[in-house]
């Protein structure tokens, strides 16, 4: 692949999700082979701040409430991985309530929102395909490099259509072993409460694992899964949400 045809934001917005996923796979392969970076890091950070502002304004215009149930995390130096299950507005919620500048990786799923298109264009969102092993290696290398430079990653470790922690993969645990990053589990959920939509986020305690042994990966995943289950249970035990309608797909 000697040349790559870059698409404009409008062209990408019109593409079907499977086409868009393939486009970004080809883009990553092209840039990886040619040691290219799409956007200057300083510009990315500024654009991300603008996306955060747009996300908040968009939520207000949609009359969607956002509630932080708990935030047990604490500031720490070094690389961090937020592990989150997918919910309808999980990405928008994380953008508003996680103060760090971060990159995120998620499986291709439902139709993308306008915010997700902006994140893709700015290089903050990677659409992962379970069938493209070459691209998955490129993505993992990108994640490792970011974390080794004290960056922050958000990982959605299950499919869009199964937003349950039972399907948690070993992706985050594998990165912990490679980089020594701290894990912060996060539960998000969305409900219809009366005639309004409420997005809820519940942020857990930092998990410093302290091991670089691959044989501990399954154990790390189990620890994170238990924490995510507890965080989700805390949300559902709230009287306001226990009997409310949960949203599983983008309205």
PDB file of C-alpha atoms in Angstrom:
ATOM      1  CA  UNK A   1       0.000   0.000   0.000  1.00  0.00           C
ATOM      2  CA  UNK A   2       1.991   2.954  -1.319  1.00  0.00           C
ATOM      3  CA  UNK A   3      -0.779   5.551  -1.324  1.00  0.00           C
ATOM      4  CA  UNK A   4      -3.838   6.138   0.778  1.00  0.00           C
ATOM      5  CA  UNK A   5      -6.855   8.241  -0.141  1.00  0.00           C
ATOM      6  CA  UNK A   6      -7.809  10.351   2.865  1.00  0.00           C
ATOM      7  CA  UNK A   7     -11.518  11.070   3.205  1.00  0.00           C
ATOM      8  CA  UNK A   8     -13.075  14.295   4.471  1.00  0.00           C
ATOM      9  CA  UNK A   9     -15.209  14.386   7.616  1.00  0.00           C
ATOM     10  CA  UNK A  10     -18.371  14.704   5.486  1.00  0.00           C
ATOM     11  CA  UNK A  11     -17.355  11.732   3.308  1.00  0.00           C
ATOM     12  CA  UNK A  12     -16.693   9.596   6.376  1.00  0.00           C
ATOM     13  CA  UNK A  13     -19.985  10.642   7.978  1.00  0.00           C
ATOM     14  CA  UNK A  14     -21.810   9.229   4.927  1.00  0.00           C
ATOM     15  CA  UNK A  15     -20.013   5.881   5.024  1.00  0.00           C
ATOM     16  CA  UNK A  16     -21.654   2.740   6.411  1.00  0.00           C
ATOM     17  CA  UNK A  17     -20.143   1.498   9.657  1.00  0.00           C
ATOM     18  CA  UNK A  18     -18.477  -1.539   8.090  1.00  0.00           C
ATOM     19  CA  UNK A  19     -16.953   0.684   5.370  1.00  0.00           C
ATOM     20  CA  UNK A  20     -15.772   3.161   8.007  1.00  0.00           C
ATOM     21  CA  UNK A  21     -14.202   0.395  10.073  1.00  0.00           C
ATOM     22  CA  UNK A  22     -12.290  -0.894   7.035  1.00  0.00           C
ATOM     23  CA  UNK A  23     -11.240   2.660   6.124  1.00  0.00           C
ATOM     24  CA  UNK A  24      -9.628   3.214   9.527  1.00  0.00           C
ATOM     25  CA  UNK A  25      -7.992  -0.217   9.449  1.00  0.00           C
ATOM     26  CA  UNK A  26      -6.376   0.703   6.133  1.00  0.00           C
ATOM     27  CA  UNK A  27      -5.453   4.141   7.483  1.00  0.00           C
ATOM     28  CA  UNK A  28      -3.706   2.650  10.535  1.00  0.00           C
ATOM     29  CA  UNK A  29      -1.827   0.185   8.347  1.00  0.00           C
ATOM     30  CA  UNK A  30      -0.715   2.956   5.964  1.00  0.00           C
ATOM     31  CA  UNK A  31       0.421   5.271   8.754  1.00  0.00           C
ATOM     32  CA  UNK A  32       2.127   2.435  10.616  1.00  0.00           C
ATOM     33  CA  UNK A  33       4.127   1.391   7.547  1.00  0.00           C
ATOM     34  CA  UNK A  34       5.077   4.984   6.789  1.00  0.00           C
ATOM     35  CA  UNK A  35       5.640   6.130  10.403  1.00  0.00           C
ATOM     36  CA  UNK A  36       3.052   8.900  10.050  1.00  0.00           C
ATOM     37  CA  UNK A  37       0.894  10.699  12.610  1.00  0.00           C
ATOM     38  CA  UNK A  38      -2.462  12.051  11.552  1.00  0.00           C
ATOM     39  CA  UNK A  39      -2.635  15.037  13.893  1.00  0.00           C
ATOM     40  CA  UNK A  40      -0.122  16.912  16.037  1.00  0.00           C
ATOM     41  CA  UNK A  41      -0.536  15.876  19.707  1.00  0.00           C
ATOM     42  CA  UNK A  42      -0.993  19.453  20.958  1.00  0.00           C
ATOM     43  CA  UNK A  43      -3.690  20.085  18.365  1.00  0.00           C
ATOM     44  CA  UNK A  44      -5.389  16.791  19.296  1.00  0.00           C
ATOM     45  CA  UNK A  45      -5.588  17.860  22.945  1.00  0.00           C
ATOM     46  CA  UNK A  46      -7.119  21.222  22.019  1.00  0.00           C
ATOM     47  CA  UNK A  47      -9.667  19.606  19.706  1.00  0.00           C
ATOM     48  CA  UNK A  48     -10.511  17.054  22.404  1.00  0.00           C
ATOM     49  CA  UNK A  49     -11.287  19.914  24.798  1.00  0.00           C
ATOM     50  CA  UNK A  50     -13.632  21.326  22.145  1.00  0.00           C
ATOM     51  CA  UNK A  51     -15.285  17.908  21.687  1.00  0.00           C
ATOM     52  CA  UNK A  52     -15.803  17.774  25.469  1.00  0.00           C
ATOM     53  CA  UNK A  53     -17.556  21.162  25.352  1.00  0.00           C
ATOM     54  CA  UNK A  54     -19.714  20.107  22.374  1.00  0.00           C
ATOM     55  CA  UNK A  55     -20.639  16.880  24.190  1.00  0.00           C
ATOM     56  CA  UNK A  56     -21.890  18.793  27.220  1.00  0.00           C
ATOM     57  CA  UNK A  57     -23.876  21.290  25.140  1.00  0.00           C
ATOM     58  CA  UNK A  58     -25.381  18.456  23.092  1.00  0.00           C
ATOM     59  CA  UNK A  59     -26.495  16.644  26.265  1.00  0.00           C
ATOM     60  CA  UNK A  60     -28.117  19.804  27.619  1.00  0.00           C
ATOM     61  CA  UNK A  61     -29.953  20.377  24.334  1.00  0.00           C
ATOM     62  CA  UNK A  62     -31.181  16.759  24.453  1.00  0.00           C
ATOM     63  CA  UNK A  63     -32.488  17.388  28.007  1.00  0.00           C
ATOM     64  CA  UNK A  64     -30.504  14.383  29.218  1.00  0.00           C
ATOM     65  CA  UNK A  65     -29.372  14.450  32.839  1.00  0.00           C
ATOM     66  CA  UNK A  66     -25.945  13.194  33.951  1.00  0.00           C
ATOM     67  CA  UNK A  67     -25.331  11.928  37.477  1.00  0.00           C
ATOM     68  CA  UNK A  68     -22.113  10.796  39.181  1.00  0.00           C
ATOM     69  CA  UNK A  69     -23.150   8.124  41.666  1.00  0.00           C
ATOM     70  CA  UNK A  70     -19.656   7.765  43.167  1.00  0.00           C
ATOM     71  CA  UNK A  71     -16.093   8.629  42.269  1.00  0.00           C
ATOM     72  CA  UNK A  72     -13.706   6.581  44.393  1.00  0.00           C
ATOM     73  CA  UNK A  73     -10.715   7.129  42.124  1.00  0.00           C
ATOM     74  CA  UNK A  74      -7.766   9.275  43.143  1.00  0.00           C
ATOM     75  CA  UNK A  75      -5.029  11.128  41.307  1.00  0.00           C
ATOM     76  CA  UNK A  76      -2.007   9.084  40.414  1.00  0.00           C
ATOM     77  CA  UNK A  77       0.998   9.650  38.215  1.00  0.00           C
ATOM     78  CA  UNK A  78       1.817   7.285  35.399  1.00  0.00           C
ATOM     79  CA  UNK A  79      -0.299   5.427  32.841  1.00  0.00           C
ATOM     80  CA  UNK A  80      -3.957   4.656  33.506  1.00  0.00           C
ATOM     81  CA  UNK A  81      -6.532   2.379  31.939  1.00  0.00           C
ATOM     82  CA  UNK A  82     -10.230   3.036  32.495  1.00  0.00           C
ATOM     83  CA  UNK A  83     -12.143  -0.208  31.894  1.00  0.00           C
ATOM     84  CA  UNK A  84     -15.800   0.349  31.083  1.00  0.00           C
ATOM     85  CA  UNK A  85     -18.747  -1.641  29.766  1.00  0.00           C
ATOM     86  CA  UNK A  86     -20.701  -0.156  26.881  1.00  0.00           C
ATOM     87  CA  UNK A  87     -23.995   1.601  27.457  1.00  0.00           C
ATOM     88  CA  UNK A  88     -26.034   3.870  25.217  1.00  0.00           C
ATOM     89  CA  UNK A  89     -24.228   7.090  26.150  1.00  0.00           C
ATOM     90  CA  UNK A  90     -21.091   5.619  27.736  1.00  0.00           C
ATOM     91  CA  UNK A  91     -18.664   7.469  25.461  1.00  0.00           C
ATOM     92  CA  UNK A  92     -20.372  10.823  25.947  1.00  0.00           C
ATOM     93  CA  UNK A  93     -20.523  10.251  29.718  1.00  0.00           C
ATOM     94  CA  UNK A  94     -16.816   9.397  29.919  1.00  0.00           C
ATOM     95  CA  UNK A  95     -15.857  12.449  27.874  1.00  0.00           C
ATOM     96  CA  UNK A  96     -17.688  14.703  30.325  1.00  0.00           C
ATOM     97  CA  UNK A  97     -16.725  13.044  33.599  1.00  0.00           C
ATOM     98  CA  UNK A  98     -13.191  11.694  33.059  1.00  0.00           C
ATOM     99  CA  UNK A  99     -10.944  14.721  33.357  1.00  0.00           C
ATOM    100  CA  UNK A 100      -7.938  13.069  31.682  1.00  0.00           C
ATOM    101  CA  UNK A 101      -7.123  13.394  28.007  1.00  0.00           C
ATOM    102  CA  UNK A 102      -7.547   9.851  26.701  1.00  0.00           C
ATOM    103  CA  UNK A 103      -7.737   7.536  23.723  1.00  0.00           C
ATOM    104  CA  UNK A 104     -10.279   4.736  23.586  1.00  0.00           C
ATOM    105  CA  UNK A 105     -10.743   1.429  21.805  1.00  0.00           C
ATOM    106  CA  UNK A 106     -14.044  -0.315  21.214  1.00  0.00           C
ATOM    107  CA  UNK A 107     -15.494  -3.004  18.979  1.00  0.00           C
ATOM    108  CA  UNK A 108     -17.459  -1.912  15.934  1.00  0.00           C
ATOM    109  CA  UNK A 109     -21.119  -1.983  16.834  1.00  0.00           C
ATOM    110  CA  UNK A 110     -24.160   0.179  16.315  1.00  0.00           C
ATOM    111  CA  UNK A 111     -24.414   3.343  14.238  1.00  0.00           C
ATOM    112  CA  UNK A 112     -21.922   6.001  15.341  1.00  0.00           C
ATOM    113  CA  UNK A 113     -22.989   9.276  16.880  1.00  0.00           C
ATOM    114  CA  UNK A 114     -21.771  12.681  15.705  1.00  0.00           C
ATOM    115  CA  UNK A 115     -19.473  12.833  18.758  1.00  0.00           C
ATOM    116  CA  UNK A 116     -17.935   9.457  17.898  1.00  0.00           C
ATOM    117  CA  UNK A 117     -17.247  10.644  14.355  1.00  0.00           C
ATOM    118  CA  UNK A 118     -15.416  13.653  15.793  1.00  0.00           C
ATOM    119  CA  UNK A 119     -13.350  11.383  18.049  1.00  0.00           C
ATOM    120  CA  UNK A 120     -12.457   9.129  15.115  1.00  0.00           C
ATOM    121  CA  UNK A 121     -11.313  12.076  13.044  1.00  0.00           C
ATOM    122  CA  UNK A 122      -9.211  13.455  15.912  1.00  0.00           C
ATOM    123  CA  UNK A 123      -7.611  10.065  16.548  1.00  0.00           C
ATOM    124  CA  UNK A 124      -9.111   9.498  20.033  1.00  0.00           C
ATOM    125  CA  UNK A 125     -11.310   6.561  19.045  1.00  0.00           C
ATOM    126  CA  UNK A 126     -10.223   3.273  17.480  1.00  0.00           C
ATOM    127  CA  UNK A 127     -12.784   0.879  16.010  1.00  0.00           C
ATOM    128  CA  UNK A 128     -11.490  -2.629  16.589  1.00  0.00           C
ATOM    129  CA  UNK A 129     -12.326  -5.649  14.445  1.00  0.00           C
ATOM    130  CA  UNK A 130     -12.016  -9.083  16.020  1.00  0.00           C
ATOM    131  CA  UNK A 131     -11.197 -10.616  12.624  1.00  0.00           C
ATOM    132  CA  UNK A 132      -8.320  -8.337  11.536  1.00  0.00           C
ATOM    133  CA  UNK A 133      -5.290  -9.636  13.434  1.00  0.00           C
ATOM    134  CA  UNK A 134      -2.818  -7.285  11.716  1.00  0.00           C
ATOM    135  CA  UNK A 135      -4.862  -4.226  12.653  1.00  0.00           C
ATOM    136  CA  UNK A 136      -5.332  -5.520  16.205  1.00  0.00           C
ATOM    137  CA  UNK A 137      -1.550  -5.727  16.567  1.00  0.00           C
ATOM    138  CA  UNK A 138      -1.239  -2.127  15.299  1.00  0.00           C
ATOM    139  CA  UNK A 139      -3.886  -0.989  17.804  1.00  0.00           C
ATOM    140  CA  UNK A 140      -2.185  -2.776  20.689  1.00  0.00           C
ATOM    141  CA  UNK A 141       1.171  -1.237  19.761  1.00  0.00           C
ATOM    142  CA  UNK A 142      -0.512   2.200  19.750  1.00  0.00           C
ATOM    143  CA  UNK A 143      -2.045   1.531  23.175  1.00  0.00           C
ATOM    144  CA  UNK A 144       1.258   0.337  24.636  1.00  0.00           C
ATOM    145  CA  UNK A 145       3.171   3.334  23.257  1.00  0.00           C
ATOM    146  CA  UNK A 146       0.584   5.723  24.692  1.00  0.00           C
ATOM    147  CA  UNK A 147       0.710   4.081  28.127  1.00  0.00           C
ATOM    148  CA  UNK A 148       4.513   3.911  28.195  1.00  0.00           C
ATOM    149  CA  UNK A 149       4.412   7.686  27.657  1.00  0.00           C
ATOM    150  CA  UNK A 150       2.150   8.025  30.736  1.00  0.00           C
ATOM    151  CA  UNK A 151      -0.959   8.291  28.594  1.00  0.00           C
ATOM    152  CA  UNK A 152      -4.518   7.263  29.422  1.00  0.00           C
ATOM    153  CA  UNK A 153      -6.558   4.593  27.653  1.00  0.00           C
ATOM    154  CA  UNK A 154     -10.243   3.710  27.857  1.00  0.00           C
ATOM    155  CA  UNK A 155     -11.107   0.135  26.961  1.00  0.00           C
ATOM    156  CA  UNK A 156     -14.565  -1.263  26.286  1.00  0.00           C
ATOM    157  CA  UNK A 157     -13.925  -4.944  26.680  1.00  0.00           C
ATOM    158  CA  UNK A 158     -17.071  -6.463  25.278  1.00  0.00           C
ATOM    159  CA  UNK A 159     -19.425  -6.211  22.324  1.00  0.00           C
ATOM    160  CA  UNK A 160     -21.945  -3.387  21.925  1.00  0.00           C
ATOM    161  CA  UNK A 161     -24.880  -5.770  22.079  1.00  0.00           C
ATOM    162  CA  UNK A 162     -23.805  -7.447  25.329  1.00  0.00           C
ATOM    163  CA  UNK A 163     -23.221  -4.586  27.781  1.00  0.00           C
ATOM    164  CA  UNK A 164     -22.506  -6.933  30.656  1.00  0.00           C
ATOM    165  CA  UNK A 165     -19.256  -7.508  32.481  1.00  0.00           C
ATOM    166  CA  UNK A 166     -19.546 -11.286  31.966  1.00  0.00           C
ATOM    167  CA  UNK A 167     -18.059 -10.791  28.488  1.00  0.00           C
ATOM    168  CA  UNK A 168     -14.984  -8.923  29.755  1.00  0.00           C
ATOM    169  CA  UNK A 169     -11.887  -9.820  27.719  1.00  0.00           C
ATOM    170  CA  UNK A 170      -8.232  -9.872  28.742  1.00  0.00           C
ATOM    171  CA  UNK A 171      -7.339  -6.722  26.747  1.00  0.00           C
ATOM    172  CA  UNK A 172      -6.845  -4.423  29.750  1.00  0.00           C
ATOM    173  CA  UNK A 173      -5.042  -7.055  31.836  1.00  0.00           C
ATOM    174  CA  UNK A 174      -2.656  -7.731  28.966  1.00  0.00           C
ATOM    175  CA  UNK A 175      -1.798  -4.016  28.735  1.00  0.00           C
ATOM    176  CA  UNK A 176      -1.248  -3.847  32.505  1.00  0.00           C
ATOM    177  CA  UNK A 177       1.316  -6.643  32.291  1.00  0.00           C
ATOM    178  CA  UNK A 178       3.069  -4.883  29.394  1.00  0.00           C
ATOM    179  CA  UNK A 179       3.074  -1.331  30.813  1.00  0.00           C
ATOM    180  CA  UNK A 180       2.452  -1.404  34.570  1.00  0.00           C
ATOM    181  CA  UNK A 181      -0.599   0.837  34.154  1.00  0.00           C
ATOM    182  CA  UNK A 182      -3.129   1.428  36.922  1.00  0.00           C
ATOM    183  CA  UNK A 183      -6.669   0.210  36.177  1.00  0.00           C
ATOM    184  CA  UNK A 184      -9.751   2.221  37.123  1.00  0.00           C
ATOM    185  CA  UNK A 185     -13.057   0.356  36.644  1.00  0.00           C
ATOM    186  CA  UNK A 186     -16.054   2.421  35.551  1.00  0.00           C
ATOM    187  CA  UNK A 187     -19.720   1.471  35.281  1.00  0.00           C
ATOM    188  CA  UNK A 188     -22.066   3.539  33.129  1.00  0.00           C
ATOM    189  CA  UNK A 189     -25.758   3.073  32.488  1.00  0.00           C
ATOM    190  CA  UNK A 190     -28.678   4.982  31.031  1.00  0.00           C
ATOM    191  CA  UNK A 191     -32.313   5.011  32.114  1.00  0.00           C
ATOM    192  CA  UNK A 192     -35.700   6.406  31.253  1.00  0.00           C
ATOM    193  CA  UNK A 193     -36.893   7.984  34.483  1.00  0.00           C
ATOM    194  CA  UNK A 194     -40.377   9.328  33.895  1.00  0.00           C
ATOM    195  CA  UNK A 195     -40.190  11.429  30.756  1.00  0.00           C
ATOM    196  CA  UNK A 196     -36.447  12.137  30.905  1.00  0.00           C
ATOM    197  CA  UNK A 197     -33.255  10.234  30.153  1.00  0.00           C
ATOM    198  CA  UNK A 198     -30.623   9.964  32.885  1.00  0.00           C
ATOM    199  CA  UNK A 199     -27.037   8.831  32.320  1.00  0.00           C
ATOM    200  CA  UNK A 200     -25.252   7.495  35.400  1.00  0.00           C
ATOM    201  CA  UNK A 201     -21.543   6.925  35.995  1.00  0.00           C
ATOM    202  CA  UNK A 202     -20.010   5.061  38.931  1.00  0.00           C
ATOM    203  CA  UNK A 203     -16.199   5.263  39.136  1.00  0.00           C
ATOM    204  CA  UNK A 204     -14.345   2.707  41.226  1.00  0.00           C
ATOM    205  CA  UNK A 205     -11.071   2.716  43.125  1.00  0.00           C
ATOM    206  CA  UNK A 206      -7.688   2.638  41.412  1.00  0.00           C
ATOM    207  CA  UNK A 207      -6.363  -0.905  41.039  1.00  0.00           C
ATOM    208  CA  UNK A 208      -2.573  -1.022  41.052  1.00  0.00           C
ATOM    209  CA  UNK A 209      -1.829  -4.617  40.090  1.00  0.00           C
ATOM    210  CA  UNK A 210       1.979  -4.586  40.331  1.00  0.00           C
ATOM    211  CA  UNK A 211       2.827  -7.593  38.166  1.00  0.00           C
ATOM    212  CA  UNK A 212       4.400  -8.085  34.754  1.00  0.00           C
ATOM    213  CA  UNK A 213       3.810 -11.832  34.539  1.00  0.00           C
ATOM    214  CA  UNK A 214       1.549 -13.017  31.672  1.00  0.00           C
ATOM    215  CA  UNK A 215       0.331 -15.950  33.772  1.00  0.00           C
ATOM    216  CA  UNK A 216      -1.499 -13.414  35.983  1.00  0.00           C
ATOM    217  CA  UNK A 217      -3.621 -11.983  33.138  1.00  0.00           C
ATOM    218  CA  UNK A 218      -6.701 -14.137  33.814  1.00  0.00           C
ATOM    219  CA  UNK A 219      -6.546 -13.316  37.517  1.00  0.00           C
ATOM    220  CA  UNK A 220      -6.341  -9.583  36.780  1.00  0.00           C
ATOM    221  CA  UNK A 221      -9.365  -9.820  34.478  1.00  0.00           C
ATOM    222  CA  UNK A 222     -11.313 -11.602  37.228  1.00  0.00           C
ATOM    223  CA  UNK A 223     -10.492  -8.832  39.737  1.00  0.00           C
ATOM    224  CA  UNK A 224     -11.644  -6.127  37.311  1.00  0.00           C
ATOM    225  CA  UNK A 225     -14.806  -8.078  36.449  1.00  0.00           C
ATOM    226  CA  UNK A 226     -15.779  -8.337  40.121  1.00  0.00           C
ATOM    227  CA  UNK A 227     -15.233  -4.598  40.615  1.00  0.00           C
ATOM    228  CA  UNK A 228     -17.334  -3.764  37.551  1.00  0.00           C
ATOM    229  CA  UNK A 229     -20.122  -6.061  38.721  1.00  0.00           C
ATOM    230  CA  UNK A 230     -20.149  -4.345  42.112  1.00  0.00           C
ATOM    231  CA  UNK A 231     -20.178  -0.878  40.529  1.00  0.00           C
ATOM    232  CA  UNK A 232     -23.098  -1.833  38.276  1.00  0.00           C
ATOM    233  CA  UNK A 233     -24.952  -3.355  41.244  1.00  0.00           C
ATOM    234  CA  UNK A 234     -24.536  -0.094  43.159  1.00  0.00           C
ATOM    235  CA  UNK A 235     -26.275   1.739  40.321  1.00  0.00           C
ATOM    236  CA  UNK A 236     -29.157  -0.735  40.114  1.00  0.00           C
ATOM    237  CA  UNK A 237     -29.667  -0.689  43.888  1.00  0.00           C
ATOM    238  CA  UNK A 238     -30.475   3.000  43.721  1.00  0.00           C
ATOM    239  CA  UNK A 239     -34.228   3.341  44.180  1.00  0.00           C
ATOM    240  CA  UNK A 240     -34.457   5.811  41.311  1.00  0.00           C
ATOM    241  CA  UNK A 241     -32.980   3.363  38.764  1.00  0.00           C
ATOM    242  CA  UNK A 242     -33.856  -0.084  40.116  1.00  0.00           C
ATOM    243  CA  UNK A 243     -37.228  -0.218  38.370  1.00  0.00           C
ATOM    244  CA  UNK A 244     -36.481   2.247  35.570  1.00  0.00           C
ATOM    245  CA  UNK A 245     -36.243   1.310  31.903  1.00  0.00           C
ATOM    246  CA  UNK A 246     -32.611   0.743  30.845  1.00  0.00           C
ATOM    247  CA  UNK A 247     -31.470   1.880  27.394  1.00  0.00           C
ATOM    248  CA  UNK A 248     -29.426  -0.584  25.368  1.00  0.00           C
ATOM    249  CA  UNK A 249     -29.320   0.965  21.948  1.00  0.00           C
ATOM    250  CA  UNK A 250     -28.994   4.522  20.711  1.00  0.00           C
ATOM    251  CA  UNK A 251     -32.445   6.155  20.580  1.00  0.00           C
TER     252      UNK A 251
END
